[in-house]
Amino acid sequence: DAGVIQSPRHEVTEMGQEVTLRCKPISGHNSLFWYRQTMMRGLELLIYFNNNVPIDDSGMPEDRFSAKMPNASFSTLKIQPSEPRDSAVYFCASGGYNEQFFGPGTRLTVL
Amino acid sequence: EDQVTQSPEALRLQEGESSSLNCSYTVSGLRGLFWYRQDPGKGPEFLFTLYSAGEEKEKERLKATLTKKESFLHITAPKPEDSATYLCAVETSGSRLTFGEGTQLTVNP
């Protein structure tokens, strides 16, 4: 099993540009989570899906952030327009009940 | 609001020097308490889930325990490869995890 796959691993963009982060969860897992990690705020849950349906998006910071899960094997997190304060490491995790397995993360830098 | 506090923020040990990390929590209804290990530049790696007070789980040199207000991660005779940040998280509603800030552990040879 390849584990959770995220792409790109690093993204550098300029303020105002659209950014799309991608995630392939572990096959068979029915839950998918998007987290953001910063030095100031630690690891924060942004949104999670269960069986491809968004269940809790209360952690999404504002309307500039959107997430989709069109099928069981793919999810995207989009930021439009991006701002410097969005710079962070974004993790995708997948799991079943009581376990979450994290991907390697995407380090986003917004200049 | 659910709160998770980990202490100490950083801990330096000599190889073989046993110690404990603390995770205290204030939640409305605990469904599970999770421990993760995170190495620099990597995603958190799952270690344990504890469900009820009095429960203990072990893995190699690590043992996690749970009370009604806190959890401890005991590290016995640590080795340099145990150096990492250890994260504690609580699950209250659905599958939502609230993480603590982590304890950065350094084990010197």
PDB file of C-alpha atoms in Angstrom:
ATOM      1  CA  ASP A   1       0.000   0.000   0.000  1.00  0.00           C
ATOM      2  CA  ALA A   2       1.464   3.355  -1.027  1.00  0.00           C
ATOM      3  CA  GLY A   3      -0.238   5.208   1.783  1.00  0.00           C
ATOM      4  CA  VAL A   4      -1.883   8.597   1.361  1.00  0.00           C
ATOM      5  CA  ILE A   5      -0.486  10.396  -1.674  1.00  0.00           C
ATOM      6  CA  GLN A   6      -0.375  14.180  -1.904  1.00  0.00           C
ATOM      7  CA  SER A   7       0.727  16.457  -4.694  1.00  0.00           C
ATOM      8  CA  PRO A   8       2.512  18.678  -5.153  1.00  0.00           C
ATOM      9  CA  ARG A   9       4.934  18.258  -2.255  1.00  0.00           C
ATOM     10  CA  HIS A  10       5.997  21.885  -2.496  1.00  0.00           C
ATOM     11  CA  GLU A  11       4.193  24.853  -4.007  1.00  0.00           C
ATOM     12  CA  VAL A  12       5.417  28.413  -4.264  1.00  0.00           C
ATOM     13  CA  THR A  13       2.998  30.940  -5.665  1.00  0.00           C
ATOM     14  CA  GLU A  14       2.284  34.626  -5.648  1.00  0.00           C
ATOM     15  CA  MET A  15      -0.467  36.349  -3.752  1.00  0.00           C
ATOM     16  CA  GLY A  16      -3.725  36.320  -5.675  1.00  0.00           C
ATOM     17  CA  GLN A  17      -3.027  33.128  -7.587  1.00  0.00           C
ATOM     18  CA  GLU A  18      -5.196  30.027  -7.392  1.00  0.00           C
ATOM     19  CA  VAL A  19      -3.672  27.007  -5.674  1.00  0.00           C
ATOM     20  CA  THR A  20      -4.954  23.436  -5.929  1.00  0.00           C
ATOM     21  CA  LEU A  21      -3.717  20.697  -3.626  1.00  0.00           C
ATOM     22  CA  ARG A  22      -4.447  17.067  -4.410  1.00  0.00           C
ATOM     23  CA  CYS A  23      -4.881  13.946  -2.344  1.00  0.00           C
ATOM     24  CA  LYS A  24      -5.314  10.253  -3.048  1.00  0.00           C
ATOM     25  CA  PRO A  25      -6.489   8.417   0.078  1.00  0.00           C
ATOM     26  CA  ILE A  26      -5.703   4.844   1.014  1.00  0.00           C
ATOM     27  CA  SER A  27      -7.956   2.455  -0.847  1.00  0.00           C
ATOM     28  CA  GLY A  28     -10.865   1.249   1.274  1.00  0.00           C
ATOM     29  CA  HIS A  29     -10.843   4.156   3.693  1.00  0.00           C
ATOM     30  CA  ASN A  30     -14.190   5.915   3.837  1.00  0.00           C
ATOM     31  CA  SER A  31     -13.088   9.110   5.598  1.00  0.00           C
ATOM     32  CA  LEU A  32     -10.810  11.840   4.284  1.00  0.00           C
ATOM     33  CA  PHE A  33      -9.474  14.823   6.203  1.00  0.00           C
ATOM     34  CA  TRP A  34      -7.686  18.036   5.248  1.00  0.00           C
ATOM     35  CA  TYR A  35      -5.465  19.649   7.909  1.00  0.00           C
ATOM     36  CA  ARG A  36      -3.266  22.713   8.024  1.00  0.00           C
ATOM     37  CA  GLN A  37      -0.141  22.942  10.190  1.00  0.00           C
ATOM     38  CA  THR A  38       1.627  26.162  11.164  1.00  0.00           C
ATOM     39  CA  MET A  39       4.048  27.066  13.917  1.00  0.00           C
ATOM     40  CA  MET A  40       1.564  29.495  15.421  1.00  0.00           C
ATOM     41  CA  ARG A  41      -1.586  27.373  15.393  1.00  0.00           C
ATOM     42  CA  GLY A  42      -0.323  23.800  15.244  1.00  0.00           C
ATOM     43  CA  LEU A  43      -2.362  21.183  13.411  1.00  0.00           C
ATOM     44  CA  GLU A  44      -5.919  22.261  12.571  1.00  0.00           C
ATOM     45  CA  LEU A  45      -8.699  20.324  10.889  1.00  0.00           C
ATOM     46  CA  LEU A  46     -10.088  22.205   7.898  1.00  0.00           C
ATOM     47  CA  ILE A  47     -12.699  19.791   6.566  1.00  0.00           C
ATOM     48  CA  TYR A  48     -13.521  16.131   6.503  1.00  0.00           C
ATOM     49  CA  PHE A  49     -15.500  13.880   4.200  1.00  0.00           C
ATOM     50  CA  ASN A  50     -17.245  10.620   4.908  1.00  0.00           C
ATOM     51  CA  ASN A  51     -18.122   8.466   1.896  1.00  0.00           C
ATOM     52  CA  ASN A  52     -17.245  11.432  -0.359  1.00  0.00           C
ATOM     53  CA  VAL A  53     -19.716  13.746   1.401  1.00  0.00           C
ATOM     54  CA  PRO A  54     -18.463  16.803   3.337  1.00  0.00           C
ATOM     55  CA  ILE A  55     -19.426  16.306   6.986  1.00  0.00           C
ATOM     56  CA  ASP A  56     -17.723  19.117   8.863  1.00  0.00           C
ATOM     57  CA  ASP A  57     -16.230  22.171   7.161  1.00  0.00           C
ATOM     58  CA  SER A  58     -16.283  24.423  10.213  1.00  0.00           C
ATOM     59  CA  GLY A  59     -12.484  24.645  10.140  1.00  0.00           C
ATOM     60  CA  MET A  60     -12.328  26.150   6.659  1.00  0.00           C
ATOM     61  CA  PRO A  61     -10.984  29.633   7.373  1.00  0.00           C
ATOM     62  CA  GLU A  62     -12.988  31.560   4.786  1.00  0.00           C
ATOM     63  CA  ASP A  63     -14.702  31.437   1.422  1.00  0.00           C
ATOM     64  CA  ARG A  64     -11.379  31.506  -0.378  1.00  0.00           C
ATOM     65  CA  PHE A  65     -10.982  27.860   0.624  1.00  0.00           C
ATOM     66  CA  SER A  66     -12.970  25.077  -0.996  1.00  0.00           C
ATOM     67  CA  ALA A  67     -12.648  21.294  -1.003  1.00  0.00           C
ATOM     68  CA  LYS A  68     -14.135  18.589  -3.174  1.00  0.00           C
ATOM     69  CA  MET A  69     -14.167  14.834  -3.221  1.00  0.00           C
ATOM     70  CA  PRO A  70     -15.609  13.725  -6.562  1.00  0.00           C
ATOM     71  CA  ASN A  71     -14.928  10.047  -5.900  1.00  0.00           C
ATOM     72  CA  ALA A  72     -13.494   7.719  -3.271  1.00  0.00           C
ATOM     73  CA  SER A  73      -9.964   7.961  -4.621  1.00  0.00           C
ATOM     74  CA  PHE A  74      -9.429  11.681  -5.074  1.00  0.00           C
ATOM     75  CA  SER A  75      -9.858  14.980  -3.268  1.00  0.00           C
ATOM     76  CA  THR A  76      -8.776  18.559  -3.866  1.00  0.00           C
ATOM     77  CA  LEU A  77      -8.310  21.587  -1.661  1.00  0.00           C
ATOM     78  CA  LYS A  78      -8.409  24.871  -3.537  1.00  0.00           C
ATOM     79  CA  ILE A  79      -7.430  28.331  -2.373  1.00  0.00           C
ATOM     80  CA  GLN A  80      -8.537  31.221  -4.567  1.00  0.00           C
ATOM     81  CA  PRO A  81      -7.181  33.839  -4.277  1.00  0.00           C
ATOM     82  CA  SER A  82      -4.203  32.842  -2.162  1.00  0.00           C
ATOM     83  CA  GLU A  83      -2.705  35.158   0.467  1.00  0.00           C
ATOM     84  CA  PRO A  84       0.649  35.109   2.297  1.00  0.00           C
ATOM     85  CA  ARG A  85      -1.080  34.069   5.537  1.00  0.00           C
ATOM     86  CA  ASP A  86      -2.128  30.829   3.817  1.00  0.00           C
ATOM     87  CA  SER A  87       1.504  29.692   3.868  1.00  0.00           C
ATOM     88  CA  ALA A  88       1.573  26.430   5.801  1.00  0.00           C
ATOM     89  CA  VAL A  89       1.920  22.687   5.414  1.00  0.00           C
ATOM     90  CA  TYR A  90      -1.340  21.111   4.300  1.00  0.00           C
ATOM     91  CA  PHE A  91      -1.921  17.484   5.184  1.00  0.00           C
ATOM     92  CA  CYS A  92      -4.444  15.045   3.861  1.00  0.00           C
ATOM     93  CA  ALA A  93      -5.355  12.045   5.999  1.00  0.00           C
ATOM     94  CA  SER A  94      -7.603   9.080   5.423  1.00  0.00           C
ATOM     95  CA  GLY A  95      -8.993   6.477   7.738  1.00  0.00           C
ATOM     96  CA  GLY A  96     -11.730   4.402   9.049  1.00  0.00           C
ATOM     97  CA  TYR A  97     -13.077   4.475  12.569  1.00  0.00           C
ATOM     98  CA  ASN A  98     -10.542   5.575  15.174  1.00  0.00           C
ATOM     99  CA  GLU A  99      -7.519   5.704  12.895  1.00  0.00           C
ATOM    100  CA  GLN A 100      -6.235   8.446  10.615  1.00  0.00           C
ATOM    101  CA  PHE A 101      -3.236   7.974   8.364  1.00  0.00           C
ATOM    102  CA  PHE A 102      -1.529  11.110   7.165  1.00  0.00           C
ATOM    103  CA  GLY A 103       0.094  11.878   3.860  1.00  0.00           C
ATOM    104  CA  PRO A 104       3.507  13.557   3.558  1.00  0.00           C
ATOM    105  CA  GLY A 105       1.969  17.017   3.216  1.00  0.00           C
ATOM    106  CA  THR A 106       2.203  19.914   0.762  1.00  0.00           C
ATOM    107  CA  ARG A 107       4.347  22.824   1.850  1.00  0.00           C
ATOM    108  CA  LEU A 108       2.682  25.964   0.463  1.00  0.00           C
ATOM    109  CA  THR A 109       4.466  29.293   0.293  1.00  0.00           C
ATOM    110  CA  VAL A 110       2.521  32.324  -0.869  1.00  0.00           C
ATOM    111  CA  LEU A 111       4.734  35.295  -1.674  1.00  0.00           C
TER     112      LEU A 111
ATOM    113  CA  GLU B   1     -14.627  24.399  23.487  1.00  0.00           C
ATOM    114  CA  ASP B   2     -12.415  21.321  23.462  1.00  0.00           C
ATOM    115  CA  GLN B   3      -8.861  21.968  24.657  1.00  0.00           C
ATOM    116  CA  VAL B   4      -5.734  19.836  24.568  1.00  0.00           C
ATOM    117  CA  THR B   5      -2.550  20.916  26.341  1.00  0.00           C
ATOM    118  CA  GLN B   6       0.726  19.068  26.051  1.00  0.00           C
ATOM    119  CA  SER B   7       3.730  19.412  28.336  1.00  0.00           C
ATOM    120  CA  PRO B   8       6.575  19.961  28.275  1.00  0.00           C
ATOM    121  CA  GLU B   9       6.919  21.822  24.981  1.00  0.00           C
ATOM    122  CA  ALA B  10      10.402  20.369  24.562  1.00  0.00           C
ATOM    123  CA  LEU B  11      12.308  17.609  26.325  1.00  0.00           C
ATOM    124  CA  ARG B  12      15.928  16.575  26.047  1.00  0.00           C
ATOM    125  CA  LEU B  13      16.964  13.149  27.321  1.00  0.00           C
ATOM    126  CA  GLN B  14      20.101  11.112  27.327  1.00  0.00           C
ATOM    127  CA  GLU B  15      19.897   7.717  25.678  1.00  0.00           C
ATOM    128  CA  GLY B  16      18.461   5.290  28.221  1.00  0.00           C
ATOM    129  CA  GLU B  17      16.921   8.022  30.404  1.00  0.00           C
ATOM    130  CA  SER B  18      13.239   7.181  30.808  1.00  0.00           C
ATOM    131  CA  SER B  19      10.607   9.917  31.061  1.00  0.00           C
ATOM    132  CA  SER B  20       6.959  10.785  30.412  1.00  0.00           C
ATOM    133  CA  LEU B  21       5.088  13.235  28.217  1.00  0.00           C
ATOM    134  CA  ASN B  22       1.787  14.678  29.386  1.00  0.00           C
ATOM    135  CA  CYS B  23      -1.434  15.448  27.533  1.00  0.00           C
ATOM    136  CA  SER B  24      -4.235  17.066  29.520  1.00  0.00           C
ATOM    137  CA  TYR B  25      -7.621  17.634  27.979  1.00  0.00           C
ATOM    138  CA  THR B  26     -10.922  19.381  28.562  1.00  0.00           C
ATOM    139  CA  VAL B  27     -13.681  18.040  26.348  1.00  0.00           C
ATOM    140  CA  SER B  28     -17.431  17.662  26.465  1.00  0.00           C
ATOM    141  CA  GLY B  29     -17.406  13.986  25.662  1.00  0.00           C
ATOM    142  CA  LEU B  30     -14.297  11.963  24.911  1.00  0.00           C
ATOM    143  CA  ARG B  31     -14.650   9.302  22.237  1.00  0.00           C
ATOM    144  CA  GLY B  32     -10.957   8.577  21.933  1.00  0.00           C
ATOM    145  CA  LEU B  33      -7.499   9.946  22.644  1.00  0.00           C
ATOM    146  CA  PHE B  34      -4.809   9.561  20.007  1.00  0.00           C
ATOM    147  CA  TRP B  35      -1.027   9.719  20.084  1.00  0.00           C
ATOM    148  CA  TYR B  36       0.986  10.465  16.956  1.00  0.00           C
ATOM    149  CA  ARG B  37       4.670  10.818  16.224  1.00  0.00           C
ATOM    150  CA  GLN B  38       5.849  13.398  13.693  1.00  0.00           C
ATOM    151  CA  ASP B  39       9.318  13.523  12.180  1.00  0.00           C
ATOM    152  CA  PRO B  40      10.577  16.727  10.534  1.00  0.00           C
ATOM    153  CA  GLY B  41       9.183  17.161   7.037  1.00  0.00           C
ATOM    154  CA  LYS B  42       6.746  14.270   7.372  1.00  0.00           C
ATOM    155  CA  GLY B  43       3.123  13.719   8.258  1.00  0.00           C
ATOM    156  CA  PRO B  44       2.085  12.500  11.699  1.00  0.00           C
ATOM    157  CA  GLU B  45       2.402   8.749  12.189  1.00  0.00           C
ATOM    158  CA  PHE B  46      -0.299   6.991  14.189  1.00  0.00           C
ATOM    159  CA  LEU B  47       0.836   5.368  17.451  1.00  0.00           C
ATOM    160  CA  PHE B  48      -2.096   4.621  19.773  1.00  0.00           C
ATOM    161  CA  THR B  49      -5.786   5.159  20.431  1.00  0.00           C
ATOM    162  CA  LEU B  50      -7.118   5.017  24.004  1.00  0.00           C
ATOM    163  CA  TYR B  51     -10.824   4.940  24.741  1.00  0.00           C
ATOM    164  CA  SER B  52     -11.438   4.813  28.480  1.00  0.00           C
ATOM    165  CA  ALA B  53      -9.810   5.710  31.770  1.00  0.00           C
ATOM    166  CA  GLY B  54      -7.443   3.031  32.972  1.00  0.00           C
ATOM    167  CA  GLU B  55      -6.614   1.782  29.498  1.00  0.00           C
ATOM    168  CA  GLU B  56      -2.958   1.231  28.569  1.00  0.00           C
ATOM    169  CA  LYS B  57      -1.267   0.391  25.270  1.00  0.00           C
ATOM    170  CA  GLU B  58       2.348  -0.425  24.485  1.00  0.00           C
ATOM    171  CA  LYS B  59       4.546  -0.382  21.420  1.00  0.00           C
ATOM    172  CA  GLU B  60       8.256  -1.075  21.722  1.00  0.00           C
ATOM    173  CA  ARG B  61       9.637   1.511  24.175  1.00  0.00           C
ATOM    174  CA  LEU B  62       6.395   3.493  24.335  1.00  0.00           C
ATOM    175  CA  LYS B  63       3.453   3.042  26.677  1.00  0.00           C
ATOM    176  CA  ALA B  64       0.362   5.237  26.666  1.00  0.00           C
ATOM    177  CA  THR B  65      -2.017   5.531  29.603  1.00  0.00           C
ATOM    178  CA  LEU B  66      -5.296   7.375  30.063  1.00  0.00           C
ATOM    179  CA  THR B  67      -7.123   8.914  33.008  1.00  0.00           C
ATOM    180  CA  LYS B  68     -10.293  10.999  33.026  1.00  0.00           C
ATOM    181  CA  LYS B  69      -8.333  14.225  32.584  1.00  0.00           C
ATOM    182  CA  GLU B  70      -5.002  13.354  31.024  1.00  0.00           C
ATOM    183  CA  SER B  71      -2.875  10.882  29.156  1.00  0.00           C
ATOM    184  CA  PHE B  72       0.773  10.025  29.560  1.00  0.00           C
ATOM    185  CA  LEU B  73       3.207   8.711  27.001  1.00  0.00           C
ATOM    186  CA  HIS B  74       5.936   6.881  28.861  1.00  0.00           C
ATOM    187  CA  ILE B  75       9.234   6.361  27.062  1.00  0.00           C
ATOM    188  CA  THR B  76      11.425   3.638  28.533  1.00  0.00           C
ATOM    189  CA  ALA B  77      15.161   3.610  27.817  1.00  0.00           C
ATOM    190  CA  PRO B  78      14.812   5.891  24.774  1.00  0.00           C
ATOM    191  CA  LYS B  79      17.154   5.753  21.804  1.00  0.00           C
ATOM    192  CA  PRO B  80      18.180   8.614  19.484  1.00  0.00           C
ATOM    193  CA  GLU B  81      15.747   7.318  16.845  1.00  0.00           C
ATOM    194  CA  ASP B  82      12.893   8.128  19.231  1.00  0.00           C
ATOM    195  CA  SER B  83      13.616  11.818  18.684  1.00  0.00           C
ATOM    196  CA  ALA B  84      10.516  13.398  17.149  1.00  0.00           C
ATOM    197  CA  THR B  85       7.545  15.580  17.987  1.00  0.00           C
ATOM    198  CA  TYR B  86       4.813  13.661  19.785  1.00  0.00           C
ATOM    199  CA  LEU B  87       1.272  14.878  19.227  1.00  0.00           C
ATOM    200  CA  CYS B  88      -1.801  14.149  21.289  1.00  0.00           C
ATOM    201  CA  ALA B  89      -5.330  14.530  19.913  1.00  0.00           C
ATOM    202  CA  VAL B  90      -8.854  14.002  21.203  1.00  0.00           C
ATOM    203  CA  GLU B  91     -11.902  12.891  19.291  1.00  0.00           C
ATOM    204  CA  THR B  92     -15.222  14.207  20.530  1.00  0.00           C
ATOM    205  CA  SER B  93     -17.841  14.409  17.796  1.00  0.00           C
ATOM    206  CA  GLY B  94     -17.855  12.453  14.572  1.00  0.00           C
ATOM    207  CA  SER B  95     -14.296  11.867  13.471  1.00  0.00           C
ATOM    208  CA  ARG B  96     -13.094  15.358  14.357  1.00  0.00           C
ATOM    209  CA  LEU B  97      -9.684  15.418  16.051  1.00  0.00           C
ATOM    210  CA  THR B  98      -8.417  18.348  18.112  1.00  0.00           C
ATOM    211  CA  PHE B  99      -4.627  18.312  18.416  1.00  0.00           C
ATOM    212  CA  GLY B 100      -2.317  19.616  21.085  1.00  0.00           C
ATOM    213  CA  GLU B 101       0.754  21.670  20.253  1.00  0.00           C
ATOM    214  CA  GLY B 102       3.077  18.712  20.649  1.00  0.00           C
ATOM    215  CA  THR B 103       6.182  17.850  22.663  1.00  0.00           C
ATOM    216  CA  GLN B 104       9.479  17.965  20.819  1.00  0.00           C
ATOM    217  CA  LEU B 105      11.625  15.125  22.141  1.00  0.00           C
ATOM    218  CA  THR B 106      15.376  14.967  21.582  1.00  0.00           C
ATOM    219  CA  VAL B 107      17.327  11.905  22.697  1.00  0.00           C
ATOM    220  CA  ASN B 108      21.059  12.400  22.754  1.00  0.00           C
ATOM    221  CA  PRO B 109      23.433   9.433  22.290  1.00  0.00           C
TER     222      PRO B 109
END
